[in-house]
PDB file of C-alpha atoms and ligand atoms in Angstrom:
ATOM      1  CA  UNK P   1     113.474  90.133 105.590  1.00  0.00           C
ATOM      2  CA  UNK P   2     114.426  93.134 107.746  1.00  0.00           C
ATOM      3  CA  UNK P   3     115.796  94.953 104.678  1.00  0.00           C
ATOM      4  CA  UNK P   4     112.499  94.380 102.982  1.00  0.00           C
ATOM      5  CA  UNK P   5     110.675  95.678 106.033  1.00  0.00           C
ATOM      6  CA  UNK P   6     112.801  98.828 105.993  1.00  0.00           C
ATOM      7  CA  UNK P   7     111.999  99.341 102.344  1.00  0.00           C
ATOM      8  CA  UNK P   8     108.273  98.947 103.011  1.00  0.00           C
ATOM      9  CA  UNK P   9     108.561 101.366 105.889  1.00  0.00           C
ATOM     10  CA  UNK P  10     110.361 103.878 103.685  1.00  0.00           C
ATOM     11  CA  UNK P  11     107.674 103.816 100.996  1.00  0.00           C
ATOM     12  CA  UNK P  12     104.898 104.267 103.574  1.00  0.00           C
ATOM     13  CA  UNK P  13     106.721 107.161 105.268  1.00  0.00           C
ATOM     14  CA  UNK P  14     107.433 108.788 101.910  1.00  0.00           C
ATOM     15  CA  UNK P  15     103.799 108.594 100.792  1.00  0.00           C
ATOM     16  CA  UNK P  16     102.462 109.799 104.141  1.00  0.00           C
ATOM     17  CA  UNK P  17     104.770 112.823 104.169  1.00  0.00           C
ATOM     18  CA  UNK P  18     104.449 113.672 100.485  1.00  0.00           C
ATOM     19  CA  UNK P  19     101.103 112.225  99.450  1.00  0.00           C
ATOM     20  CA  UNK P  20     100.584 112.006  95.679  1.00  0.00           C
ATOM     21  CA  UNK P  21      97.440 113.426  94.092  1.00  0.00           C
ATOM     22  CA  UNK P  22      96.516 115.196  97.333  1.00  0.00           C
ATOM     23  CA  UNK P  23      94.236 117.841  95.818  1.00  0.00           C
ATOM     24  CA  UNK P  24      90.605 118.242  94.850  1.00  0.00           C
ATOM     25  CA  UNK P  25      89.468 117.770  91.228  1.00  0.00           C
ATOM     26  CA  UNK P  26      87.370 120.636  89.903  1.00  0.00           C
ATOM     27  CA  UNK P  27      84.158 119.283  88.430  1.00  0.00           C
ATOM     28  CA  UNK P  28      84.886 115.696  89.482  1.00  0.00           C
ATOM     29  CA  UNK P  29      82.430 113.080  88.190  1.00  0.00           C
ATOM     30  CA  UNK P  30      82.464 111.401  91.561  1.00  0.00           C
ATOM     31  CA  UNK P  31      83.122 112.728  95.034  1.00  0.00           C
ATOM     32  CA  UNK P  32      82.913 110.482  98.088  1.00  0.00           C
ATOM     33  CA  UNK P  33      83.638 110.841 101.760  1.00  0.00           C
ATOM     34  CA  UNK P  34      84.924 108.240 104.156  1.00  0.00           C
ATOM     35  CA  UNK P  35      85.478 108.239 107.888  1.00  0.00           C
ATOM     36  CA  UNK P  36      87.281 105.923 110.261  1.00  0.00           C
ATOM     37  CA  UNK P  37      86.014 106.899 113.732  1.00  0.00           C
ATOM     38  CA  UNK P  38      88.362 104.479 115.440  1.00  0.00           C
ATOM     39  CA  UNK P  39      91.404 106.486 114.407  1.00  0.00           C
ATOM     40  CA  UNK P  40      89.871 109.779 113.281  1.00  0.00           C
ATOM     41  CA  UNK P  41      90.867 109.409 109.634  1.00  0.00           C
ATOM     42  CA  UNK P  42      88.802 111.482 107.201  1.00  0.00           C
ATOM     43  CA  UNK P  43      89.084 111.246 103.453  1.00  0.00           C
ATOM     44  CA  UNK P  44      87.363 112.848 100.485  1.00  0.00           C
ATOM     45  CA  UNK P  45      87.927 111.109  97.211  1.00  0.00           C
ATOM     46  CA  UNK P  46      87.615 112.612  93.727  1.00  0.00           C
ATOM     47  CA  UNK P  47      87.378 110.737  90.432  1.00  0.00           C
ATOM     48  CA  UNK P  48      87.132 112.006  86.883  1.00  0.00           C
ATOM     49  CA  UNK P  49      86.108 109.427  84.321  1.00  0.00           C
ATOM     50  CA  UNK P  50      86.971 109.136  80.673  1.00  0.00           C
ATOM     51  CA  UNK P  51      84.328 106.665  79.554  1.00  0.00           C
ATOM     52  CA  UNK P  52      84.898 103.627  81.728  1.00  0.00           C
ATOM     53  CA  UNK P  53      88.379 104.679  82.752  1.00  0.00           C
ATOM     54  CA  UNK P  54      89.366 106.473  85.950  1.00  0.00           C
ATOM     55  CA  UNK P  55      91.219 109.224  84.181  1.00  0.00           C
ATOM     56  CA  UNK P  56      92.130 111.111  87.330  1.00  0.00           C
ATOM     57  CA  UNK P  57      91.901 110.092  90.985  1.00  0.00           C
ATOM     58  CA  UNK P  58      92.772 112.323  93.912  1.00  0.00           C
ATOM     59  CA  UNK P  59      91.995 112.847  97.576  1.00  0.00           C
ATOM     60  CA  UNK P  60      91.945 115.401 100.360  1.00  0.00           C
ATOM     61  CA  UNK P  61      91.420 115.057 104.085  1.00  0.00           C
ATOM     62  CA  UNK P  62      93.511 114.264 107.072  1.00  0.00           C
ATOM     63  CA  UNK P  63      94.418 111.060 108.766  1.00  0.00           C
ATOM     64  CA  UNK P  64      97.219 109.016 110.221  1.00  0.00           C
ATOM     65  CA  UNK P  65     100.329 108.034 108.264  1.00  0.00           C
ATOM     66  CA  UNK P  66      98.847 104.691 107.191  1.00  0.00           C
ATOM     67  CA  UNK P  67      95.570 106.080 105.866  1.00  0.00           C
ATOM     68  CA  UNK P  68      97.371 108.889 104.035  1.00  0.00           C
ATOM     69  CA  UNK P  69      99.958 106.551 102.518  1.00  0.00           C
ATOM     70  CA  UNK P  70      97.234 104.117 101.493  1.00  0.00           C
ATOM     71  CA  UNK P  71      95.199 106.863  99.793  1.00  0.00           C
ATOM     72  CA  UNK P  72      98.292 108.192  98.042  1.00  0.00           C
ATOM     73  CA  UNK P  73      99.300 104.752  96.784  1.00  0.00           C
ATOM     74  CA  UNK P  74      95.732 104.030  95.712  1.00  0.00           C
ATOM     75  CA  UNK P  75      95.423 107.163  93.585  1.00  0.00           C
ATOM     76  CA  UNK P  76      98.749 106.367  91.923  1.00  0.00           C
ATOM     77  CA  UNK P  77      97.717 102.793  91.230  1.00  0.00           C
ATOM     78  CA  UNK P  78      94.223 103.471  89.924  1.00  0.00           C
ATOM     79  CA  UNK P  79      94.789 106.391  87.576  1.00  0.00           C
ATOM     80  CA  UNK P  80      94.091 105.233  84.054  1.00  0.00           C
ATOM     81  CA  UNK P  81      92.460 101.954  85.123  1.00  0.00           C
ATOM     82  CA  UNK P  82      88.965 100.824  84.212  1.00  0.00           C
ATOM     83  CA  UNK P  83      86.209 100.400  86.795  1.00  0.00           C
ATOM     84  CA  UNK P  84      86.538  96.653  86.462  1.00  0.00           C
ATOM     85  CA  UNK P  85      90.279  96.774  87.109  1.00  0.00           C
ATOM     86  CA  UNK P  86      89.702  99.082  90.083  1.00  0.00           C
ATOM     87  CA  UNK P  87      87.213  96.576  91.526  1.00  0.00           C
ATOM     88  CA  UNK P  88      89.639  93.712  91.071  1.00  0.00           C
ATOM     89  CA  UNK P  89      92.491  95.617  92.703  1.00  0.00           C
ATOM     90  CA  UNK P  90      90.185  96.551  95.586  1.00  0.00           C
ATOM     91  CA  UNK P  91      89.326  92.874  96.163  1.00  0.00           C
ATOM     92  CA  UNK P  92      92.964  91.821  96.008  1.00  0.00           C
ATOM     93  CA  UNK P  93      93.984  94.614  98.350  1.00  0.00           C
ATOM     94  CA  UNK P  94      91.271  93.718 100.855  1.00  0.00           C
ATOM     95  CA  UNK P  95      92.296  90.078 100.740  1.00  0.00           C
ATOM     96  CA  UNK P  96      95.944  90.971 101.228  1.00  0.00           C
ATOM     97  CA  UNK P  97      95.455  93.164 104.303  1.00  0.00           C
ATOM     98  CA  UNK P  98      93.179  90.621 105.960  1.00  0.00           C
ATOM     99  CA  UNK P  99      95.319  87.571 105.146  1.00  0.00           C
ATOM    100  CA  UNK P 100      97.494  85.638 107.584  1.00  0.00           C
ATOM    101  CA  UNK P 101     100.471  87.852 108.586  1.00  0.00           C
ATOM    102  CA  UNK P 102     102.818  84.861 108.651  1.00  0.00           C
ATOM    103  CA  UNK P 103     102.242  84.231 104.949  1.00  0.00           C
ATOM    104  CA  UNK P 104     103.915  86.014 102.070  1.00  0.00           C
ATOM    105  CA  UNK P 105     101.577  88.786 100.871  1.00  0.00           C
ATOM    106  CA  UNK P 106      99.877  87.951  97.572  1.00  0.00           C
ATOM    107  CA  UNK P 107      98.123  90.032  94.955  1.00  0.00           C
ATOM    108  CA  UNK P 108      99.311  90.031  91.383  1.00  0.00           C
ATOM    109  CA  UNK P 109      97.848  93.396  90.449  1.00  0.00           C
ATOM    110  CA  UNK P 110      98.931  95.188  93.584  1.00  0.00           C
ATOM    111  CA  UNK P 111     102.489  96.173  92.723  1.00  0.00           C
ATOM    112  CA  UNK P 112     103.671  98.836  95.150  1.00  0.00           C
ATOM    113  CA  UNK P 113     100.549  98.414  97.267  1.00  0.00           C
ATOM    114  CA  UNK P 114     102.051  95.306  98.844  1.00  0.00           C
ATOM    115  CA  UNK P 115     104.088  97.664 101.062  1.00  0.00           C
ATOM    116  CA  UNK P 116     100.903  97.985 103.100  1.00  0.00           C
ATOM    117  CA  UNK P 117     100.849  94.280 103.937  1.00  0.00           C
ATOM    118  CA  UNK P 118     102.537  95.180 107.240  1.00  0.00           C
ATOM    119  CA  UNK P 119      99.199  96.364 108.635  1.00  0.00           C
ATOM    120  CA  UNK P 120      98.025  92.744 108.814  1.00  0.00           C
ATOM    121  CA  UNK P 121      99.788  92.483 112.150  1.00  0.00           C
ATOM    122  CA  UNK P 122      97.758  95.327 113.648  1.00  0.00           C
ATOM    123  CA  UNK P 123      94.002  94.800 113.452  1.00  0.00           C
ATOM    124  CA  UNK P 124      93.131  98.459 114.110  1.00  0.00           C
ATOM    125  CA  UNK P 125      95.504  99.589 111.338  1.00  0.00           C
ATOM    126  CA  UNK P 126      93.696  97.492 108.749  1.00  0.00           C
ATOM    127  CA  UNK P 127      90.827  99.997 108.917  1.00  0.00           C
ATOM    128  CA  UNK P 128      93.219 102.887 108.339  1.00  0.00           C
ATOM    129  CA  UNK P 129      94.631 101.156 105.262  1.00  0.00           C
ATOM    130  CA  UNK P 130      91.263 100.138 103.805  1.00  0.00           C
ATOM    131  CA  UNK P 131      89.277 103.339 104.514  1.00  0.00           C
ATOM    132  CA  UNK P 132      89.989 105.013 101.181  1.00  0.00           C
ATOM    133  CA  UNK P 133      89.379 101.721  99.339  1.00  0.00           C
ATOM    134  CA  UNK P 134      85.995 101.177 100.958  1.00  0.00           C
ATOM    135  CA  UNK P 135      85.147 104.779 100.169  1.00  0.00           C
ATOM    136  CA  UNK P 136      85.948 104.233  96.495  1.00  0.00           C
ATOM    137  CA  UNK P 137      84.253 100.847  96.311  1.00  0.00           C
ATOM    138  CA  UNK P 138      81.046 102.135  97.865  1.00  0.00           C
ATOM    139  CA  UNK P 139      80.969 105.186  95.596  1.00  0.00           C
ATOM    140  CA  UNK P 140      81.533 103.080  92.460  1.00  0.00           C
ATOM    141  CA  UNK P 141      78.757 100.688  93.460  1.00  0.00           C
ATOM    142  CA  UNK P 142      76.259 103.340  94.475  1.00  0.00           C
ATOM    143  CA  UNK P 143      77.253 106.959  93.821  1.00  0.00           C
ATOM    144  CA  UNK P 144      74.150 108.267  95.617  1.00  0.00           C
ATOM    145  CA  UNK P 145      74.983 106.516  98.901  1.00  0.00           C
ATOM    146  CA  UNK P 146      76.082 108.514 101.911  1.00  0.00           C
ATOM    147  CA  UNK P 147      79.612 108.666 103.374  1.00  0.00           C
ATOM    148  CA  UNK P 148      81.482 105.407 103.912  1.00  0.00           C
ATOM    149  CA  UNK P 149      82.471 104.446 107.408  1.00  0.00           C
ATOM    150  CA  UNK P 150      84.727 101.669 108.623  1.00  0.00           C
ATOM    151  CA  UNK P 151      82.321 101.071 111.528  1.00  0.00           C
TER     152      UNK P 151
HETATM  153 ZN1   ZN Z   1      94.328 105.820 110.936  1.00  0.00          ZN
END
């Protein structure tokens, strides 16, 4: 188990130091802001659609290692997915990070995202990990809504 923990740690550190898709999208179809006042994480999310598909997903902003890694992993995971798939992955991710820490993390569609299961042990970190997801979810549901907040 400790090897697995190290691996998880490595992926999170890698994505927080070299976040993927950390750039704005010119002429994005959807732009959404999210804020986690508890930690000070700020994120701006960009999506370009091709029909129903999230053709490109990116983010800017600054936050702690967990929020940055989570945003980076999310953009990687969701590029090329449909809205419906994105919604399903969001639900699975939310369930995973709020599940019992003593249980094996579940989530069939999550793939690499399961590295973030470690946050289950730290209640305040769950908000860091879910910020970018709530931001996306809210924007997909209601693009005209204001910024998302974890509070
Ligand atoms: Zn944070």
